PDB file of C-alpha atoms in Angstrom:
ATOM      1  CA  MET A   1     -16.411  69.189-106.063  1.00 45.00           C
ATOM      2  CA  ASP A   2     -19.421  70.516-108.007  1.00 49.00           C
ATOM      3  CA  ASP A   3     -21.840  67.577-108.492  1.00 62.00           C
ATOM      4  CA  PHE A   4     -23.431  69.395-111.379  1.00 74.00           C
ATOM      5  CA  TRP A   5     -20.301  70.273-113.360  1.00 92.00           C
ATOM      6  CA  LYS A   6     -20.888  70.578-117.013  1.00 95.00           C
ATOM      7  CA  PRO A   7     -19.023  72.337-119.905  1.00 98.00           C
ATOM      8  CA  LEU A   8     -19.432  76.090-120.122  1.00 97.00           C
ATOM      9  CA  GLU A   9     -21.574  76.918-123.170  1.00 97.00           C
ATOM     10  CA  ILE A  10     -20.578  80.087-125.076  1.00 97.00           C
ATOM     11  CA  THR A  11     -23.078  81.480-127.650  1.00 97.00           C
ATOM     12  CA  PRO A  12     -23.096  84.767-129.740  1.00 96.00           C
ATOM     13  CA  ASP A  13     -24.864  86.670-126.860  1.00 88.00           C
ATOM     14  CA  GLY A  14     -24.284  90.072-128.385  1.00 83.00           C
ATOM     15  CA  SER A  15     -21.481  89.160-130.822  1.00 83.00           C
ATOM     16  CA  ALA A  16     -21.984  88.272-134.391  1.00 93.00           C
ATOM     17  CA  ALA A  17     -23.425  84.710-134.911  1.00 96.00           C
ATOM     18  CA  THR A  18     -20.662  83.995-137.513  1.00 97.00           C
ATOM     19  CA  PRO A  19     -17.239  82.383-137.545  1.00 97.00           C
ATOM     20  CA  ASP A  20     -15.703  85.823-137.552  1.00 96.00           C
ATOM     21  CA  GLY A  21     -17.721  86.844-134.600  1.00 96.00           C
ATOM     22  CA  LEU A  22     -16.536  83.735-132.710  1.00 97.00           C
ATOM     23  CA  MET A  23     -12.877  84.635-133.473  1.00 96.00           C
ATOM     24  CA  GLU A  24     -13.617  88.169-132.303  1.00 95.00           C
ATOM     25  CA  ARG A  25     -15.070  86.699-129.034  1.00 94.00           C
ATOM     26  CA  LEU A  26     -11.937  84.528-128.664  1.00 95.00           C
ATOM     27  CA  ARG A  27      -9.723  87.503-128.913  1.00 94.00           C
ATOM     28  CA  GLY A  28     -11.411  88.962-125.853  1.00 92.00           C
ATOM     29  CA  LEU A  29     -10.838  85.765-123.677  1.00 94.00           C
ATOM     30  CA  ASN A  30      -7.916  84.409-121.707  1.00 96.00           C
ATOM     31  CA  LEU A  31      -8.688  81.053-123.240  1.00 96.00           C
ATOM     32  CA  GLY A  32      -5.944  79.082-121.330  1.00 95.00           C
ATOM     33  CA  ASP A  33      -7.267  80.332-117.911  1.00 97.00           C
ATOM     34  CA  LEU A  34     -10.928  79.888-118.915  1.00 98.00           C
ATOM     35  CA  LEU A  35     -10.346  76.308-120.112  1.00 98.00           C
ATOM     36  CA  VAL A  36      -8.440  75.283-116.978  1.00 97.00           C
ATOM     37  CA  ARG A  37     -11.202  76.849-114.718  1.00 97.00           C
ATOM     38  CA  GLU A  38     -14.235  75.413-116.616  1.00 98.00           C
ATOM     39  CA  LYS A  39     -12.431  72.197-117.940  1.00 98.00           C
ATOM     40  CA  ALA A  40     -14.505  72.098-121.144  1.00 98.00           C
ATOM     41  CA  LEU A  41     -16.005  74.712-123.380  1.00 98.00           C
ATOM     42  CA  VAL A  42     -18.882  74.410-126.004  1.00 98.00           C
ATOM     43  CA  PHE A  43     -19.024  77.005-128.727  1.00 98.00           C
ATOM     44  CA  ARG A  44     -22.598  77.049-130.209  1.00 98.00           C
ATOM     45  CA  GLY A  45     -24.516  79.107-132.667  1.00 97.00           C
ATOM     46  CA  PHE A  46     -21.623  80.741-134.580  1.00 97.00           C
ATOM     47  CA  GLY A  47     -22.370  78.931-137.894  1.00 97.00           C
ATOM     48  CA  VAL A  48     -18.982  77.365-138.222  1.00 97.00           C
ATOM     49  CA  THR A  49     -18.662  75.404-141.492  1.00 96.00           C
ATOM     50  CA  PRO A  50     -15.999  72.997-142.755  1.00 93.00           C
ATOM     51  CA  GLU A  51     -14.760  75.855-145.107  1.00 94.00           C
ATOM     52  CA  THR A  52     -14.458  78.262-142.109  1.00 95.00           C
ATOM     53  CA  LEU A  53     -13.132  75.761-139.549  1.00 93.00           C
ATOM     54  CA  ASP A  54      -9.355  76.140-140.008  1.00 92.00           C
ATOM     55  CA  PRO A  55      -8.985  79.769-138.796  1.00 93.00           C
ATOM     56  CA  VAL A  56     -11.095  78.980-135.801  1.00 95.00           C
ATOM     57  CA  MET A  57      -9.046  75.913-135.073  1.00 93.00           C
ATOM     58  CA  ASP A  58      -5.902  77.983-135.341  1.00 92.00           C
ATOM     59  CA  MET A  59      -7.084  80.164-132.379  1.00 94.00           C
ATOM     60  CA  LEU A  60      -8.323  77.262-130.297  1.00 96.00           C
ATOM     61  CA  LEU A  61      -5.385  74.947-130.983  1.00 94.00           C
ATOM     62  CA  PRO A  62      -2.252  76.995-131.395  1.00 86.00           C
ATOM     63  CA  ASN A  63      -0.031  73.982-132.313  1.00 87.00           C
ATOM     64  CA  ARG A  64      -2.125  71.270-133.989  1.00 87.00           C
ATOM     65  CA  LEU A  65      -0.588  67.765-133.488  1.00 83.00           C
ATOM     66  CA  ALA A  66      -0.648  64.646-135.599  1.00 77.00           C
ATOM     67  CA  TYR A  67      -2.318  61.552-134.048  1.00 69.00           C
ATOM     68  CA  VAL A  68       0.902  59.682-133.752  1.00 65.00           C
ATOM     69  CA  HIS A  69       0.771  56.489-131.850  1.00 56.00           C
ATOM     70  CA  GLY A  70      -2.969  56.570-131.743  1.00 57.00           C
ATOM     71  CA  ASN A  71      -4.726  53.287-131.392  1.00 57.00           C
ATOM     72  CA  SER A  72      -8.283  53.957-132.529  1.00 57.00           C
ATOM     73  CA  PRO A  73      -9.493  53.784-136.167  1.00 53.00           C
ATOM     74  CA  ARG A  74      -9.853  57.202-137.790  1.00 56.00           C
ATOM     75  CA  THR A  75      -9.383  59.011-141.064  1.00 71.00           C
ATOM     76  CA  LYS A  76      -7.103  61.990-141.682  1.00 69.00           C
ATOM     77  CA  VAL A  77      -9.079  64.650-143.484  1.00 74.00           C
ATOM     78  CA  GLY A  78      -6.799  67.778-143.370  1.00 69.00           C
ATOM     79  CA  GLY A  79      -3.882  69.448-141.664  1.00 73.00           C
ATOM     80  CA  ASN A  80      -3.811  67.267-138.473  1.00 77.00           C
ATOM     81  CA  VAL A  81      -7.567  67.068-138.551  1.00 83.00           C
ATOM     82  CA  TYR A  82      -9.266  63.600-138.233  1.00 83.00           C
ATOM     83  CA  THR A  83     -12.594  61.969-138.090  1.00 81.00           C
ATOM     84  CA  SER A  84     -13.587  60.968-134.579  1.00 78.00           C
ATOM     85  CA  THR A  85     -13.175  57.192-133.752  1.00 69.00           C
ATOM     86  CA  GLU A  86     -14.845  55.134-136.426  1.00 72.00           C
ATOM     87  CA  TYR A  87     -16.417  52.395-134.343  1.00 80.00           C
ATOM     88  CA  PRO A  88     -19.757  51.055-135.323  1.00 89.00           C
ATOM     89  CA  PRO A  89     -22.579  53.421-134.313  1.00 93.00           C
ATOM     90  CA  GLU A  90     -24.358  50.888-132.265  1.00 93.00           C
ATOM     91  CA  TYR A  91     -21.617  50.809-129.692  1.00 90.00           C
ATOM     92  CA  THR A  92     -20.704  53.074-126.759  1.00 93.00           C
ATOM     93  CA  ILE A  93     -17.189  54.277-126.589  1.00 93.00           C
ATOM     94  CA  SER A  94     -16.158  54.320-122.922  1.00 94.00           C
ATOM     95  CA  MET A  95     -14.565  57.372-121.268  1.00 96.00           C
ATOM     96  CA  HIS A  96     -10.906  58.041-121.784  1.00 96.00           C
ATOM     97  CA  ASN A  97      -8.255  60.778-122.023  1.00 97.00           C
ATOM     98  CA  GLU A  98      -6.632  60.951-125.518  1.00 93.00           C
ATOM     99  CA  LEU A  99      -3.302  59.076-125.716  1.00 91.00           C
ATOM    100  CA  SER A 100      -3.225  58.584-121.870  1.00 94.00           C
ATOM    101  CA  TYR A 101      -1.412  55.315-122.552  1.00 91.00           C
ATOM    102  CA  SER A 102       1.497  57.092-124.233  1.00 88.00           C
ATOM    103  CA  ALA A 103       4.455  58.946-122.773  1.00 88.00           C
ATOM    104  CA  THR A 104       3.192  62.110-124.323  1.00 87.00           C
ATOM    105  CA  TRP A 105      -0.433  63.369-124.927  1.00 92.00           C
ATOM    106  CA  PRO A 106      -2.291  66.413-126.054  1.00 94.00           C
ATOM    107  CA  SER A 107      -3.284  69.044-123.569  1.00 96.00           C
ATOM    108  CA  ARG A 108      -6.278  70.222-125.570  1.00 97.00           C
ATOM    109  CA  LEU A 109      -8.856  68.315-127.745  1.00 96.00           C
ATOM    110  CA  LEU A 110     -11.295  70.101-130.091  1.00 96.00           C
ATOM    111  CA  PHE A 111     -14.332  68.407-131.539  1.00 97.00           C
ATOM    112  CA  TYR A 112     -16.394  69.947-134.423  1.00 96.00           C
ATOM    113  CA  CYS A 113     -19.780  68.780-135.498  1.00 97.00           C
ATOM    114  CA  GLU A 114     -20.110  68.778-139.241  1.00 95.00           C
ATOM    115  CA  LYS A 115     -23.190  66.636-139.160  1.00 96.00           C
ATOM    116  CA  ALA A 116     -25.240  65.568-136.083  1.00 97.00           C
ATOM    117  CA  ALA A 117     -26.613  62.071-135.791  1.00 96.00           C
ATOM    118  CA  GLU A 118     -30.318  61.383-136.411  1.00 97.00           C
ATOM    119  CA  THR A 119     -30.736  60.110-132.844  1.00 97.00           C
ATOM    120  CA  GLY A 120     -28.130  59.817-130.074  1.00 97.00           C
ATOM    121  CA  GLY A 121     -24.353  60.354-130.726  1.00 97.00           C
ATOM    122  CA  ALA A 122     -23.677  62.602-127.755  1.00 97.00           C
ATOM    123  CA  THR A 123     -20.087  63.027-126.576  1.00 97.00           C
ATOM    124  CA  PRO A 124     -20.065  62.343-122.850  1.00 97.00           C
ATOM    125  CA  VAL A 125     -17.485  64.160-120.806  1.00 98.00           C
ATOM    126  CA  VAL A 126     -16.433  63.255-117.288  1.00 98.00           C
ATOM    127  CA  ASP A 127     -14.447  65.197-114.574  1.00 98.00           C
ATOM    128  CA  GLY A 128     -11.233  63.179-114.087  1.00 97.00           C
ATOM    129  CA  VAL A 129     -11.191  63.973-110.342  1.00 97.00           C
ATOM    130  CA  ARG A 130     -14.801  62.771-109.854  1.00 97.00           C
ATOM    131  CA  TRP A 131     -13.952  59.682-111.908  1.00 98.00           C
ATOM    132  CA  LEU A 132     -10.993  58.849-109.700  1.00 98.00           C
ATOM    133  CA  GLU A 133     -12.934  59.501-106.508  1.00 97.00           C
ATOM    134  CA  SER A 134     -15.913  57.296-107.644  1.00 98.00           C
ATOM    135  CA  LEU A 135     -13.758  54.108-107.702  1.00 98.00           C
ATOM    136  CA  ASP A 136     -13.514  51.764-104.834  1.00 98.00           C
ATOM    137  CA  ASP A 137     -10.432  51.928-102.527  1.00 98.00           C
ATOM    138  CA  GLU A 138      -9.503  48.425-103.547  1.00 98.00           C
ATOM    139  CA  VAL A 139      -9.384  49.384-107.180  1.00 98.00           C
ATOM    140  CA  ARG A 140      -7.306  52.624-106.748  1.00 98.00           C
ATOM    141  CA  GLU A 141      -4.913  50.866-104.560  1.00 98.00           C
ATOM    142  CA  ALA A 142      -4.578  48.000-107.146  1.00 98.00           C
ATOM    143  CA  PHE A 143      -3.581  50.455-109.800  1.00 98.00           C
ATOM    144  CA  ALA A 144      -1.199  52.612-107.553  1.00 97.00           C
ATOM    145  CA  LYS A 145       1.913  51.125-109.339  1.00 95.00           C
ATOM    146  CA  GLY A 146       0.445  51.846-112.872  1.00 97.00           C
ATOM    147  CA  VAL A 147      -0.286  49.519-115.724  1.00 97.00           C
ATOM    148  CA  ARG A 148       1.698  47.921-118.635  1.00 97.00           C
ATOM    149  CA  TYR A 149       0.298  48.460-122.097  1.00 96.00           C
ATOM    150  CA  THR A 150       1.337  46.109-124.870  1.00 95.00           C
ATOM    151  CA  GLN A 151       0.717  46.619-128.571  1.00 93.00           C
ATOM    152  CA  ASN A 152       1.311  44.221-131.535  1.00 94.00           C
ATOM    153  CA  LEU A 153       1.119  46.299-134.739  1.00 95.00           C
ATOM    154  CA  HIS A 154       1.179  44.324-138.006  1.00 95.00           C
ATOM    155  CA  ALA A 155       2.983  45.428-141.110  1.00 95.00           C
ATOM    156  CA  GLY A 156       0.017  45.797-143.370  1.00 90.00           C
ATOM    157  CA  ARG A 157      -2.029  42.677-142.916  1.00 87.00           C
ATOM    158  CA  GLY A 158      -3.535  41.365-139.716  1.00 86.00           C
ATOM    159  CA  LEU A 159      -5.903  42.098-136.786  1.00 84.00           C
ATOM    160  CA  GLY A 160      -5.919  45.737-135.581  1.00 85.00           C
ATOM    161  CA  LYS A 161      -3.857  48.615-136.820  1.00 88.00           C
ATOM    162  CA  SER A 162      -0.604  48.505-138.815  1.00 93.00           C
ATOM    163  CA  TRP A 163       2.609  50.399-137.623  1.00 95.00           C
ATOM    164  CA  GLN A 164       2.391  52.404-140.748  1.00 93.00           C
ATOM    165  CA  GLU A 165      -1.154  53.660-139.927  1.00 88.00           C
ATOM    166  CA  THR A 166      -0.304  54.202-136.209  1.00 89.00           C
ATOM    167  CA  PHE A 167       2.818  56.320-136.780  1.00 90.00           C
ATOM    168  CA  GLU A 168       1.763  57.898-140.121  1.00 86.00           C
ATOM    169  CA  THR A 169       4.949  56.822-141.834  1.00 92.00           C
ATOM    170  CA  GLU A 170       6.589  53.995-143.789  1.00 95.00           C
ATOM    171  CA  ASP A 171       9.979  54.658-142.327  1.00 96.00           C
ATOM    172  CA  ARG A 172      11.096  52.024-139.778  1.00 96.00           C
ATOM    173  CA  ASP A 173      13.856  54.286-138.514  1.00 97.00           C
ATOM    174  CA  GLU A 174      11.418  57.061-137.797  1.00 96.00           C
ATOM    175  CA  VAL A 175       9.282  54.605-135.796  1.00 96.00           C
ATOM    176  CA  ALA A 176      12.386  53.374-133.861  1.00 96.00           C
ATOM    177  CA  GLY A 177      13.402  56.872-133.079  1.00 96.00           C
ATOM    178  CA  PHE A 178       9.949  57.791-131.718  1.00 93.00           C
ATOM    179  CA  LEU A 179       9.900  54.668-129.542  1.00 94.00           C
ATOM    180  CA  ASP A 180      13.388  55.276-128.169  1.00 95.00           C
ATOM    181  CA  ARG A 181      12.399  58.849-127.271  1.00 92.00           C
ATOM    182  CA  ILE A 182       9.369  57.727-125.258  1.00 90.00           C
ATOM    183  CA  GLU A 183      11.569  54.968-123.632  1.00 91.00           C
ATOM    184  CA  ALA A 184       9.319  52.140-124.651  1.00 94.00           C
ATOM    185  CA  ASP A 185      10.364  48.485-124.794  1.00 96.00           C
ATOM    186  CA  TRP A 186       9.965  47.385-128.351  1.00 97.00           C
ATOM    187  CA  GLN A 187      11.169  45.000-131.039  1.00 97.00           C
ATOM    188  CA  TRP A 188      10.567  44.345-134.722  1.00 97.00           C
ATOM    189  CA  ARG A 189       8.871  40.962-135.234  1.00 95.00           C
ATOM    190  CA  PRO A 190       9.849  38.320-137.901  1.00 94.00           C
ATOM    191  CA  ASP A 191       6.602  39.134-139.870  1.00 93.00           C
ATOM    192  CA  GLY A 192       7.577  42.850-140.138  1.00 96.00           C
ATOM    193  CA  GLY A 193       5.287  44.012-137.311  1.00 96.00           C
ATOM    194  CA  VAL A 194       6.387  45.614-134.116  1.00 97.00           C
ATOM    195  CA  ARG A 195       5.646  44.844-130.480  1.00 97.00           C
ATOM    196  CA  ILE A 196       5.629  47.689-127.988  1.00 96.00           C
ATOM    197  CA  SER A 197       5.406  47.521-124.239  1.00 96.00           C
ATOM    198  CA  GLN A 198       5.473  50.484-121.800  1.00 95.00           C
ATOM    199  CA  VAL A 199       4.613  51.018-118.148  1.00 96.00           C
ATOM    200  CA  ARG A 200       2.543  54.138-117.410  1.00 96.00           C
ATOM    201  CA  PRO A 201       0.927  55.552-114.354  1.00 97.00           C
ATOM    202  CA  ALA A 202      -2.741  55.055-113.733  1.00 98.00           C
ATOM    203  CA  THR A 203      -3.245  58.612-112.615  1.00 98.00           C
ATOM    204  CA  THR A 204      -1.625  62.028-113.221  1.00 98.00           C
ATOM    205  CA  ARG A 205      -1.740  65.412-111.952  1.00 97.00           C
ATOM    206  CA  HIS A 206      -2.818  68.631-113.925  1.00 97.00           C
ATOM    207  CA  PRO A 207       0.184  70.758-114.577  1.00 96.00           C
ATOM    208  CA  VAL A 208      -1.581  73.922-113.526  1.00 97.00           C
ATOM    209  CA  THR A 209      -4.016  72.902-110.856  1.00 96.00           C
ATOM    210  CA  GLY A 210      -2.218  69.972-109.367  1.00 97.00           C
ATOM    211  CA  ALA A 211      -5.451  67.993-109.323  1.00 97.00           C
ATOM    212  CA  GLU A 212      -5.063  64.181-109.461  1.00 98.00           C
ATOM    213  CA  VAL A 213      -7.149  62.584-112.106  1.00 98.00           C
ATOM    214  CA  TRP A 214      -7.844  59.027-113.365  1.00 98.00           C
ATOM    215  CA  PHE A 215      -5.701  58.830-116.478  1.00 98.00           C
ATOM    216  CA  ASN A 216      -5.276  55.547-118.230  1.00 97.00           C
ATOM    217  CA  GLN A 217      -7.006  53.303-120.744  1.00 95.00           C
ATOM    218  CA  ALA A 218      -6.824  50.038-118.985  1.00 96.00           C
ATOM    219  CA  ASP A 219     -10.520  49.343-119.427  1.00 94.00           C
ATOM    220  CA  GLN A 220     -10.364  49.923-123.184  1.00 92.00           C
ATOM    221  CA  TRP A 221      -7.271  47.753-123.618  1.00 92.00           C
ATOM    222  CA  HIS A 222      -8.617  44.838-121.444  1.00 92.00           C
ATOM    223  CA  PRO A 223     -10.620  42.030-123.146  1.00 87.00           C
ATOM    224  CA  ALA A 224     -13.185  42.114-120.351  1.00 87.00           C
ATOM    225  CA  SER A 225     -14.504  45.394-121.782  1.00 81.00           C
ATOM    226  CA  LEU A 226     -15.592  43.599-124.983  1.00 75.00           C
ATOM    227  CA  GLY A 227     -18.112  41.319-123.110  1.00 68.00           C
ATOM    228  CA  ASP A 228     -17.858  37.631-122.196  1.00 58.00           C
ATOM    229  CA  GLU A 229     -18.648  36.290-125.612  1.00 65.00           C
ATOM    230  CA  ALA A 230     -16.144  38.444-127.499  1.00 60.00           C
ATOM    231  CA  ALA A 231     -13.343  38.015-124.862  1.00 58.00           C
ATOM    232  CA  ALA A 232     -13.899  34.120-124.998  1.00 55.00           C
ATOM    233  CA  MET A 233     -13.673  34.233-128.813  1.00 65.00           C
ATOM    234  CA  LEU A 234     -10.440  36.211-128.714  1.00 65.00           C
ATOM    235  CA  ALA A 235      -9.035  33.902-126.174  1.00 58.00           C
ATOM    236  CA  GLU A 236      -9.637  30.927-128.523  1.00 65.00           C
ATOM    237  CA  LEU A 237      -7.830  32.899-131.396  1.00 70.00           C
ATOM    238  CA  MET A 238      -4.645  33.850-129.592  1.00 72.00           C
ATOM    239  CA  PRO A 239      -3.135  34.319-126.171  1.00 76.00           C
ATOM    240  CA  PRO A 240      -3.530  37.878-124.536  1.00 74.00           C
ATOM    241  CA  GLU A 241       0.110  38.845-125.255  1.00 77.00           C
ATOM    242  CA  GLU A 242      -0.552  38.323-128.984  1.00 83.00           C
ATOM    243  CA  LEU A 243      -3.596  40.519-129.168  1.00 87.00           C
ATOM    244  CA  PRO A 244      -3.266  43.922-131.037  1.00 88.00           C
ATOM    245  CA  GLN A 245      -3.415  45.521-127.630  1.00 90.00           C
ATOM    246  CA  SER A 246      -3.557  44.216-124.081  1.00 92.00           C
ATOM    247  CA  VAL A 247      -2.966  45.433-120.589  1.00 96.00           C
ATOM    248  CA  THR A 248      -1.581  44.103-117.252  1.00 96.00           C
ATOM    249  CA  PHE A 249      -0.154  45.402-114.070  1.00 98.00           C
ATOM    250  CA  PRO A 250       3.524  46.520-114.399  1.00 97.00           C
ATOM    251  CA  ASP A 251       4.844  43.143-113.293  1.00 96.00           C
ATOM    252  CA  GLY A 252       2.713  41.299-115.865  1.00 95.00           C
ATOM    253  CA  ALA A 253       0.111  40.184-113.380  1.00 96.00           C
ATOM    254  CA  PRO A 254      -3.477  40.084-114.897  1.00 95.00           C
ATOM    255  CA  ILE A 255      -5.857  42.909-114.045  1.00 97.00           C
ATOM    256  CA  PRO A 256      -9.172  41.365-112.791  1.00 96.00           C
ATOM    257  CA  GLY A 257     -11.958  41.899-115.205  1.00 93.00           C
ATOM    258  CA  GLU A 258     -14.291  43.294-112.523  1.00 95.00           C
ATOM    259  CA  TYR A 259     -11.793  46.138-111.877  1.00 97.00           C
ATOM    260  CA  VAL A 260     -11.830  47.417-115.430  1.00 96.00           C
ATOM    261  CA  ILE A 261     -15.560  46.984-115.636  1.00 95.00           C
ATOM    262  CA  GLN A 262     -16.019  49.152-112.574  1.00 97.00           C
ATOM    263  CA  VAL A 263     -13.644  51.774-114.130  1.00 97.00           C
ATOM    264  CA  ARG A 264     -15.633  51.760-117.355  1.00 96.00           C
ATOM    265  CA  ASP A 265     -19.120  51.877-115.795  1.00 96.00           C
ATOM    266  CA  ARG A 266     -18.364  54.590-113.178  1.00 97.00           C
ATOM    267  CA  GLY A 267     -16.745  56.763-115.793  1.00 97.00           C
ATOM    268  CA  LEU A 268     -19.895  56.598-118.001  1.00 97.00           C
ATOM    269  CA  ASP A 269     -22.200  56.927-114.850  1.00 96.00           C
ATOM    270  CA  ASN A 270     -20.415  60.247-113.825  1.00 97.00           C
ATOM    271  CA  ALA A 271     -20.272  61.693-117.387  1.00 97.00           C
ATOM    272  CA  VAL A 272     -22.380  64.604-118.688  1.00 97.00           C
ATOM    273  CA  ASP A 273     -23.577  64.387-122.362  1.00 97.00           C
ATOM    274  CA  VAL A 274     -22.721  67.118-124.885  1.00 98.00           C
ATOM    275  CA  ASP A 275     -25.561  66.841-127.490  1.00 97.00           C
ATOM    276  CA  TRP A 276     -24.459  67.971-130.854  1.00 97.00           C
ATOM    277  CA  ARG A 277     -25.940  70.518-133.175  1.00 97.00           C
ATOM    278  CA  LYS A 278     -24.449  71.197-136.604  1.00 97.00           C
ATOM    279  CA  GLY A 279     -21.499  73.763-136.337  1.00 97.00           C
ATOM    280  CA  ASP A 280     -20.889  73.147-132.613  1.00 98.00           C
ATOM    281  CA  LEU A 281     -17.434  73.065-131.169  1.00 98.00           C
ATOM    282  CA  LEU A 282     -16.294  71.405-128.011  1.00 98.00           C
ATOM    283  CA  LEU A 283     -12.894  72.226-126.542  1.00 98.00           C
ATOM    284  CA  ILE A 284     -11.755  70.143-123.583  1.00 98.00           C
ATOM    285  CA  ASP A 285      -8.721  70.068-121.244  1.00 98.00           C
ATOM    286  CA  ASN A 286      -7.551  66.577-122.043  1.00 98.00           C
ATOM    287  CA  VAL A 287      -6.085  65.887-118.564  1.00 98.00           C
ATOM    288  CA  LEU A 288      -8.901  67.280-116.457  1.00 98.00           C
ATOM    289  CA  VAL A 289     -11.711  65.698-118.632  1.00 98.00           C
ATOM    290  CA  GLY A 290     -12.228  62.247-120.202  1.00 98.00           C
ATOM    291  CA  HIS A 291     -14.605  61.819-123.205  1.00 97.00           C
ATOM    292  CA  GLY A 292     -16.461  59.045-124.924  1.00 96.00           C
ATOM    293  CA  ARG A 293     -19.255  58.488-127.442  1.00 96.00           C
ATOM    294  CA  ARG A 294     -23.007  57.481-127.018  1.00 97.00           C
ATOM    295  CA  PRO A 295     -24.523  55.061-129.725  1.00 96.00           C
ATOM    296  CA  PHE A 296     -26.390  56.724-132.580  1.00 97.00           C
ATOM    297  CA  THR A 297     -28.592  56.215-135.517  1.00 96.00           C
ATOM    298  CA  GLY A 298     -28.266  57.875-139.005  1.00 95.00           C
ATOM    299  CA  SER A 299     -25.075  59.406-140.280  1.00 93.00           C
ATOM    300  CA  ARG A 300     -22.801  61.422-137.937  1.00 94.00           C
ATOM    301  CA  ARG A 301     -19.609  63.346-138.768  1.00 93.00           C
ATOM    302  CA  ILE A 302     -17.536  64.775-135.934  1.00 94.00           C
ATOM    303  CA  LEU A 303     -14.014  66.050-136.626  1.00 93.00           C
ATOM    304  CA  VAL A 304     -11.355  66.190-134.023  1.00 93.00           C
ATOM    305  CA  ALA A 305      -7.946  67.903-133.630  1.00 92.00           C
ATOM    306  CA  MET A 306      -5.506  68.275-130.733  1.00 92.00           C
ATOM    307  CA  SER A 307      -2.653  70.394-129.538  1.00 93.00           C
ATOM    308  CA  ASP A 308       0.032  70.419-126.763  1.00 86.00           C
TER     309      ASP A 308
END
């Protein structure tokens, strides 16, 4: 494995430094093969603006998906285009593959920089094979049977996200149909919320290369990732199974906090930062590459879309 892997940067380099120039450049590429080989691509210097973004997105993401069953806070700003995760700027968002806790996930993610942060705010990306290989044998073996994710989604008032936000619908039957299709264990609760539980593998293999990668969000769903003080506060408020989201091993056994901290830290340690400039686009293979966010100051606006 290349110790110095980083996304391939594509600049005008002879083509017009315009959105039309980028689209002309894309017509000359076998984008699918290039993305699998390079894992992530940065398009820089083409002057893409919010007004010219849609046709570029159509070429990079042939079938844009809605962020259904997403667990992070974000705002929908266009046709299946969203703000990136809206966590406070002083926090790091640890490495993850989008919707890896779900039965279905996007194969591609596209990020667009409408406004770069004053300082910081890079999007770190990590090679999923490297991340997996960086973990201690004990941790890899402990996760061999997968993980169980549990969500408690309220009906409009409560801690965390509502089921209406999560599934982008007010129709309970539509939610039930979706959960049945992904073979989740679920039930409506007396307060109108819904509890969802599903067992998912901790790793997966890329459909083209066959490479095995770390592919779960156990560290983000585990209270240990919040720090001792926040975890203790949550424990006083409610038992783990009542939290908006929690994670265990498939049989319900707790995952040791030191395991998820190792996963979180080694993902970040092995990541490469993509520092944003206005108009940049970052396209990643969502199986081969995990992503996160560095803290920042000032205002920052990164849009994201995804496709199968």
